[in-house]
mmCIF file of C-alpha atoms and ligand atoms in Angstrom:
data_model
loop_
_atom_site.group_PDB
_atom_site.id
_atom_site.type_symbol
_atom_site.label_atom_id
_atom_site.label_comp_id
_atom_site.label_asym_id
_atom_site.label_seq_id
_atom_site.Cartn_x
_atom_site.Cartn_y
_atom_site.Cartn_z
ATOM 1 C CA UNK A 41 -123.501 -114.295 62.104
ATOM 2 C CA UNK A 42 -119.835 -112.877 61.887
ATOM 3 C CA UNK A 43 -117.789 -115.125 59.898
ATOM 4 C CA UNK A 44 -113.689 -115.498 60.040
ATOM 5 C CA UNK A 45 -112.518 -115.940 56.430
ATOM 6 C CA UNK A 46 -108.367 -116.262 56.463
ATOM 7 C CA UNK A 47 -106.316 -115.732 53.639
ATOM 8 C CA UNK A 48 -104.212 -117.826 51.833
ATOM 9 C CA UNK A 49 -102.035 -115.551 50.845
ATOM 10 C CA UNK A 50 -100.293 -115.170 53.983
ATOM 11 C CA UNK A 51 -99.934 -119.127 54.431
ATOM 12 C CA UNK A 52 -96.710 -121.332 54.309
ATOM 13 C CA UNK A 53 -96.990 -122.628 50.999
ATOM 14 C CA UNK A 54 -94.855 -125.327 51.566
ATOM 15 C CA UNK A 55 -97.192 -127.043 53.609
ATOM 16 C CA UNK A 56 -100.340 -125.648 52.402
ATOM 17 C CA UNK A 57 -102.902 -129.168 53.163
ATOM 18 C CA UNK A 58 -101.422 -128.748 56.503
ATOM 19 C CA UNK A 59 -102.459 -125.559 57.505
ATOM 20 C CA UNK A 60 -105.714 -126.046 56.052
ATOM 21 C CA UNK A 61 -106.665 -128.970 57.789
ATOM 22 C CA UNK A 62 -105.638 -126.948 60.610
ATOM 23 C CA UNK A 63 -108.100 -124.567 59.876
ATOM 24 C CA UNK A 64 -110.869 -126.805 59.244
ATOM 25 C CA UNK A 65 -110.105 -128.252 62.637
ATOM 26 C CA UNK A 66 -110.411 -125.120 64.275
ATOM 27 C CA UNK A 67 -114.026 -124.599 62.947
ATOM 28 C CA UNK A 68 -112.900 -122.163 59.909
ATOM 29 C CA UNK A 69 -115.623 -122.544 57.072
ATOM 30 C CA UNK A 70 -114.214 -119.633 54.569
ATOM 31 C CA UNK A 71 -110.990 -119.320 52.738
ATOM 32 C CA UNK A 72 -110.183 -116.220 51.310
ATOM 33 C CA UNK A 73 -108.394 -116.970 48.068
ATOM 34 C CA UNK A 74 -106.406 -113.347 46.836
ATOM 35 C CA UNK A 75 -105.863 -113.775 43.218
ATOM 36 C CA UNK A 76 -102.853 -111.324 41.952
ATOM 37 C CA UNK A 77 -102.347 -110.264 38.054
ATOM 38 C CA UNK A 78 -99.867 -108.274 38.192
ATOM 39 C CA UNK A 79 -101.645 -105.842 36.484
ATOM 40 C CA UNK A 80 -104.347 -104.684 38.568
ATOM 41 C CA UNK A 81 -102.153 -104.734 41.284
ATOM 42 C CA UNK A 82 -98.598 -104.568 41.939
ATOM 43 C CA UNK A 83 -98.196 -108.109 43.015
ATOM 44 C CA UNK A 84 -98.626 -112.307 41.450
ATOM 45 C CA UNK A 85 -100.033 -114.316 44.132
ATOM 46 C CA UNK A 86 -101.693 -117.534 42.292
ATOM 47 C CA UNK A 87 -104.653 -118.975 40.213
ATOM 48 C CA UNK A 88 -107.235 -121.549 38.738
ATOM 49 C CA UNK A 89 -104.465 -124.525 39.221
ATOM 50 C CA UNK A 90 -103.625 -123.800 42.801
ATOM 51 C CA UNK A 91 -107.575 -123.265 43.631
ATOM 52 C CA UNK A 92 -108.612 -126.733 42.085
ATOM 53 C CA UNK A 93 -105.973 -128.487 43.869
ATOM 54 C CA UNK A 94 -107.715 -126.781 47.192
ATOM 55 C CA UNK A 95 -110.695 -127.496 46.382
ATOM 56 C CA UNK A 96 -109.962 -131.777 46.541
ATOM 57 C CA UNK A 97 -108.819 -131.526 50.146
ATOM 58 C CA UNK A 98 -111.175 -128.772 51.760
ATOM 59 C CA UNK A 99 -114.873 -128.524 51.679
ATOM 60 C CA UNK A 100 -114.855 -124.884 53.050
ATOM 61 C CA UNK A 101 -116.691 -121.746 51.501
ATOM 62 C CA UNK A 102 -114.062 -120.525 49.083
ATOM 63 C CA UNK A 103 -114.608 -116.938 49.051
ATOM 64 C CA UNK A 104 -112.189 -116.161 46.136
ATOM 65 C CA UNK A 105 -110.934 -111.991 45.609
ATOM 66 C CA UNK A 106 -109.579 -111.380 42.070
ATOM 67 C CA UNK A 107 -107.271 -108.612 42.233
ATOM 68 C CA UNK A 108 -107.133 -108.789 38.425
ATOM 69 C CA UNK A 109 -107.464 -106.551 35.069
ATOM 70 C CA UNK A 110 -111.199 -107.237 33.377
ATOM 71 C CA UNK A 111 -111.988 -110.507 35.811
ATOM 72 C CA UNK A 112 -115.329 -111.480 33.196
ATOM 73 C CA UNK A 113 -112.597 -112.875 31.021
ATOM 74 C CA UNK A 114 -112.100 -115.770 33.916
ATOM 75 C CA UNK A 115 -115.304 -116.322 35.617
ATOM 76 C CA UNK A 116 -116.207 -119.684 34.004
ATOM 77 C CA UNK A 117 -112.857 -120.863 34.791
ATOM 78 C CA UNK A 118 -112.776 -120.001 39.186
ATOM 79 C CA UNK A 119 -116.234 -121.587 38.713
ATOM 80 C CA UNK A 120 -114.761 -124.707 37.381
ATOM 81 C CA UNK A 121 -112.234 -124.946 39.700
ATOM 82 C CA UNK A 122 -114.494 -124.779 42.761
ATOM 83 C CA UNK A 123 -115.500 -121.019 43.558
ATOM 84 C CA UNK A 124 -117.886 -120.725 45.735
ATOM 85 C CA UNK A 125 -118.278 -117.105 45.504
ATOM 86 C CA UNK A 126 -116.207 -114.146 43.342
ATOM 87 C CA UNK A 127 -115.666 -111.014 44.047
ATOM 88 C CA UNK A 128 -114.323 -108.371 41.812
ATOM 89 C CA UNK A 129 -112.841 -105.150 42.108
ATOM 90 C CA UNK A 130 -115.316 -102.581 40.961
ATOM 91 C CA UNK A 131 -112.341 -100.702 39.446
ATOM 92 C CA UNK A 132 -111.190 -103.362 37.194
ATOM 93 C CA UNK A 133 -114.434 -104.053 35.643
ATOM 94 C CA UNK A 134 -115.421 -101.963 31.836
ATOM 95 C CA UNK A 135 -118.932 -103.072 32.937
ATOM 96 C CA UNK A 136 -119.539 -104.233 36.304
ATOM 97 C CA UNK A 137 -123.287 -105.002 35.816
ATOM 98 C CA UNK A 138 -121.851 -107.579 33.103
ATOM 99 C CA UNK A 139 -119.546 -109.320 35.577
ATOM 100 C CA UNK A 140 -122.191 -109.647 38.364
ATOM 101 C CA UNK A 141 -124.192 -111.128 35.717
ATOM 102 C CA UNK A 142 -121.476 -113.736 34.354
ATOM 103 C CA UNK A 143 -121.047 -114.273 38.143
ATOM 104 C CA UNK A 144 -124.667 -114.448 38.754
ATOM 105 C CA UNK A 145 -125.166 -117.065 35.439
ATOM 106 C CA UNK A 146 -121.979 -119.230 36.364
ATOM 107 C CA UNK A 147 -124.049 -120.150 39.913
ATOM 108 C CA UNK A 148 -121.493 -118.647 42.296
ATOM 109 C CA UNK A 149 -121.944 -115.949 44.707
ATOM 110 C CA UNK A 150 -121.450 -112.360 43.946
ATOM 111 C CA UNK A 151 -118.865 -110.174 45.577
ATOM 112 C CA UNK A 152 -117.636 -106.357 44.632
ATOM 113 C CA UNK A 153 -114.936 -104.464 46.481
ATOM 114 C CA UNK A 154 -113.564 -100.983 46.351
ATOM 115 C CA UNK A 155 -110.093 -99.905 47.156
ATOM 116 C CA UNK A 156 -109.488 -97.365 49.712
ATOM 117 C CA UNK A 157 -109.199 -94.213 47.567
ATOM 118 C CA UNK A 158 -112.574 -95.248 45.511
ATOM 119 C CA UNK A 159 -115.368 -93.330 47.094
ATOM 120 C CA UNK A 160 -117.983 -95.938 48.965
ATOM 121 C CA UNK A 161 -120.951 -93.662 47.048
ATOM 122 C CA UNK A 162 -120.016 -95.758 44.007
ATOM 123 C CA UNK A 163 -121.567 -99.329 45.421
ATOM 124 C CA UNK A 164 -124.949 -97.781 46.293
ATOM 125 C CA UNK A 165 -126.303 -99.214 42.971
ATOM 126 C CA UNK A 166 -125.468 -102.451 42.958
ATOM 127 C CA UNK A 167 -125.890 -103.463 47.214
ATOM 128 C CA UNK A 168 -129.185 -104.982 45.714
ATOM 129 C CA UNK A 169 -127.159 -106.787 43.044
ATOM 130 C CA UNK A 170 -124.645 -108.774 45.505
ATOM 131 C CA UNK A 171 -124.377 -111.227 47.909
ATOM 132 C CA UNK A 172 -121.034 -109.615 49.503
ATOM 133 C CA UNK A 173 -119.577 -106.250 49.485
ATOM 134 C CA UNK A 174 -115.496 -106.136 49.930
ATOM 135 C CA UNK A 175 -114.147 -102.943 51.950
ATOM 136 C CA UNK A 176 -110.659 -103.247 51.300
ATOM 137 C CA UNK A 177 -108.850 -101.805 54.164
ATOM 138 C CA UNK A 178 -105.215 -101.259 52.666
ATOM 139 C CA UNK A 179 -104.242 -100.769 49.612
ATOM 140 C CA UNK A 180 -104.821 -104.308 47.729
ATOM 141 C CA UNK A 181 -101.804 -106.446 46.626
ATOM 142 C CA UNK A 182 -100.154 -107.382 49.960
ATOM 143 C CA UNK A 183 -100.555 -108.322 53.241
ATOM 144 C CA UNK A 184 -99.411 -107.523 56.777
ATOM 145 C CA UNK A 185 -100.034 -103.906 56.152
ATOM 146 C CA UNK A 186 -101.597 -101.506 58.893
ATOM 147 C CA UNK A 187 -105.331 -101.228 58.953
ATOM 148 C CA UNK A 188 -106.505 -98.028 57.345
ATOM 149 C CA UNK A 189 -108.881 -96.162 59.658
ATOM 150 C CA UNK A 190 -111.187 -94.576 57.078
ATOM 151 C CA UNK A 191 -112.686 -97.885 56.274
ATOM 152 C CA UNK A 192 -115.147 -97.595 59.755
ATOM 153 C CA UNK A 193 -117.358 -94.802 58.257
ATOM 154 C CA UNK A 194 -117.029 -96.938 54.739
ATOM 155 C CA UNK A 195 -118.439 -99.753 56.575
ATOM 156 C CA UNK A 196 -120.917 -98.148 58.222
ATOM 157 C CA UNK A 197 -121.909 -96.487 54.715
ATOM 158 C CA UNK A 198 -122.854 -99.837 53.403
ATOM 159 C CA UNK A 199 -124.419 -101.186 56.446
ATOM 160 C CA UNK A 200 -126.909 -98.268 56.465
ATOM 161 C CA UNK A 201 -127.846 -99.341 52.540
ATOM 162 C CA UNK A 202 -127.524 -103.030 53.202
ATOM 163 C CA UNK A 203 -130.597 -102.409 55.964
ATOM 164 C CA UNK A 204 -132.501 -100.269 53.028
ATOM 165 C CA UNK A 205 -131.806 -102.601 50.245
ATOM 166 C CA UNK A 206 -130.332 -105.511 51.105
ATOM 167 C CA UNK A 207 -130.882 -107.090 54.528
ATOM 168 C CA UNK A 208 -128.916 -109.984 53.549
ATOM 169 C CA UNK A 209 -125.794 -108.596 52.339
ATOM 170 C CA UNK A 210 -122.163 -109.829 53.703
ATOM 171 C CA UNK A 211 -120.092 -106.985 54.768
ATOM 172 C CA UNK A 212 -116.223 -107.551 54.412
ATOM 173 C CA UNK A 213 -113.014 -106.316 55.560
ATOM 174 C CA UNK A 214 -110.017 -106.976 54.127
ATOM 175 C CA UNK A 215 -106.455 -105.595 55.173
ATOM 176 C CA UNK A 216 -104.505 -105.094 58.667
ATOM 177 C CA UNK A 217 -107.501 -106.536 60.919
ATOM 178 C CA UNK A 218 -105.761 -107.959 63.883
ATOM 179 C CA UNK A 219 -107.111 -108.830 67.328
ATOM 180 C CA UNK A 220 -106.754 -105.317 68.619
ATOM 181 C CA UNK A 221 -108.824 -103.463 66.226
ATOM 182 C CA UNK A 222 -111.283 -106.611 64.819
ATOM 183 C CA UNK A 223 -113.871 -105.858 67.449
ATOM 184 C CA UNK A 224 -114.194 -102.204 65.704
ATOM 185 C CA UNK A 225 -114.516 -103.197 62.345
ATOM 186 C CA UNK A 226 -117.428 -105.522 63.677
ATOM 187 C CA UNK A 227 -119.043 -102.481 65.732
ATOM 188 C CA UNK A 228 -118.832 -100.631 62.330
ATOM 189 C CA UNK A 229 -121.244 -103.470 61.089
ATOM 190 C CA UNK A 230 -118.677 -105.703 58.904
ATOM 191 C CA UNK A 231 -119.429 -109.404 59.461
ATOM 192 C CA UNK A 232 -117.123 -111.155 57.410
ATOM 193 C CA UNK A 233 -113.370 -110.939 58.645
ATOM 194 C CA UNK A 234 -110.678 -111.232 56.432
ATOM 195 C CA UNK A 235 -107.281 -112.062 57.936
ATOM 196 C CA UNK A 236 -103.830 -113.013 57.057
ATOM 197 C CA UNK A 237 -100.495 -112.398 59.250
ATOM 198 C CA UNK A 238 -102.751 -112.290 62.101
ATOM 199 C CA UNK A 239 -103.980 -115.992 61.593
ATOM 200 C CA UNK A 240 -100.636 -117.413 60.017
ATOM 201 C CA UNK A 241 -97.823 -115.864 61.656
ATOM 202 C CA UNK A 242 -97.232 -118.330 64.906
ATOM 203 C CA UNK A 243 -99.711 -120.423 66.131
ATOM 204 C CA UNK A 244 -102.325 -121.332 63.879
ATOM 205 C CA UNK A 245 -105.595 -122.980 66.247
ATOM 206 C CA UNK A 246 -104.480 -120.262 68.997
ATOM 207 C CA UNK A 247 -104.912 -117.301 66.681
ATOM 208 C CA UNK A 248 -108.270 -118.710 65.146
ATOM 209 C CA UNK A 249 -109.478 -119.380 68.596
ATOM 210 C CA UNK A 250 -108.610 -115.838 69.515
ATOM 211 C CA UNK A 251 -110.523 -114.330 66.696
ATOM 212 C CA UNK A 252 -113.735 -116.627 66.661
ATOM 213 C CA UNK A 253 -113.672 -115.728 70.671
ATOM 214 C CA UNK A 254 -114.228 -112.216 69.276
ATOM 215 C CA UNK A 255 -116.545 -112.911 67.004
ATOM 216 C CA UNK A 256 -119.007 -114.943 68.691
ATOM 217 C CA UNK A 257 -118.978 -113.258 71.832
HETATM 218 C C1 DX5 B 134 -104.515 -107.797 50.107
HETATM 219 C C2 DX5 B 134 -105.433 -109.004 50.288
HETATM 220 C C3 DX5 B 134 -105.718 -109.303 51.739
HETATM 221 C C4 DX5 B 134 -104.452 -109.605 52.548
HETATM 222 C C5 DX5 B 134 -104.793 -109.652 54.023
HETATM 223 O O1 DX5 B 134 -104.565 -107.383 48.763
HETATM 224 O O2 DX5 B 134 -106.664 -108.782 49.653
HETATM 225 O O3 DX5 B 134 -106.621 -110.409 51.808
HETATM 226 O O4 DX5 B 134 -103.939 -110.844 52.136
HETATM 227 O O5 DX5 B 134 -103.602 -109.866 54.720
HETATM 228 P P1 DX5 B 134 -103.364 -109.177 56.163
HETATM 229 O O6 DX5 B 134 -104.480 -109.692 57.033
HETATM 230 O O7 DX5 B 134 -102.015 -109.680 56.595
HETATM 231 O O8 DX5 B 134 -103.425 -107.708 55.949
HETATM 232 ZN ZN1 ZN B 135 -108.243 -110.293 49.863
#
């Protein structure tokens, strides 16, 4: 089942309940919550206090992405604040079978991503380990930059050892997926959809209806 999970980042803050209500309406079960240090990446977005105040107006899956230096340090704390699953950057963990296993103990689901210039072979030993992998199609800390083409044959990497180890694995893309190229990074097996400017800028219900037309056909 391909799954549309929009990011926050790219929403008018100033009426934030709005436009998720507006997503909820239009049949949108994940939120994509990109969580900026600074550190890891070149960029703040926001944290735990923005997350919790989320989580008392929207029941969605809240598929949170830390972007952040050494992310075991704050597992316990996205958990409290209503996490539904965390995923971590694979470079930004000293021991990433540690993290999945805070992740794993705190009762949330288990995500790792790779940026584009970490090779894919590097995930092969933990697809067993996760519940998600994260292909990050641009280079983390923004959006509403173009889609990086060399995340197809990533994709298709991890599909091939998601049907050898892991037939229940989430697959997803992250970064410059718009309607023109979201049908390829589907036929390259993702099924989890991350999008931004595509789903914020203009109208919101139009551009999820767009998408989910995509996805479900
Ligand atoms: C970038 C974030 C992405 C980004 C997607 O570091 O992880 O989720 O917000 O935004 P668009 O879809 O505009 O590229
Ligand atoms: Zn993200």
């Amino acid at each position: 089942m391909n799954i549309l999970a929009p990011s926050l980042l790219a929403v008018d803050f100033n009426n934030i309940e709005r436009d998720v209500k507006l997503l909820e309406q239009s049949g949108v079960e994940w939120l994509h919550l990109d969580v900026m240090d600074g550190c890891f990446v070149p960029n703040i977005s926001f944290g735990p206090p923005v997350i919790s105040s989320l989580r008392k107006i929207s029941k969605q899956f809240f598929d949170v992405h830390l972007m952040i230096m050494d992310p075991i340090r704050y597992i316990e704390t996205f958990k409290k604040v209503g996490a539904d699953s965390i995923t971590v950057h694979y470079e930004a963990c000293e021991d990433l079978n540690k993290t999945i296993k805070a992740i794993r103990d705190a009762g949330v689901k288990v995500g790792v991503s790779i940026s584009p210039e970490t090779p894919v072979c590097v995930l092969e030993p933990y697809i067993d380990l996760v519940d998600l992998v994260l292909i990050m199609s641009v280079r983390p800390g923004f959006g509403g930059q173009e889609f990086m083409p060399e995340a197809f044959e990533r994709v298709r990497t991890v599909r091939t050892w998601a049907k050898k180890y892991n037939s229940s694995l989430h697959i997803e893309v992250d970064g410059g997926i718009r309607l023109e190229n979201v049908g390829q990074v589907l036929q390259a097996g993702a099924n989890v959809i991350v999008t931004g400017s595509a789903v914020f800028n203009g109208d919101i219900m139009r551009n999820v209806q767009a998408f989910k037309n995509i996805l479900e056909a």
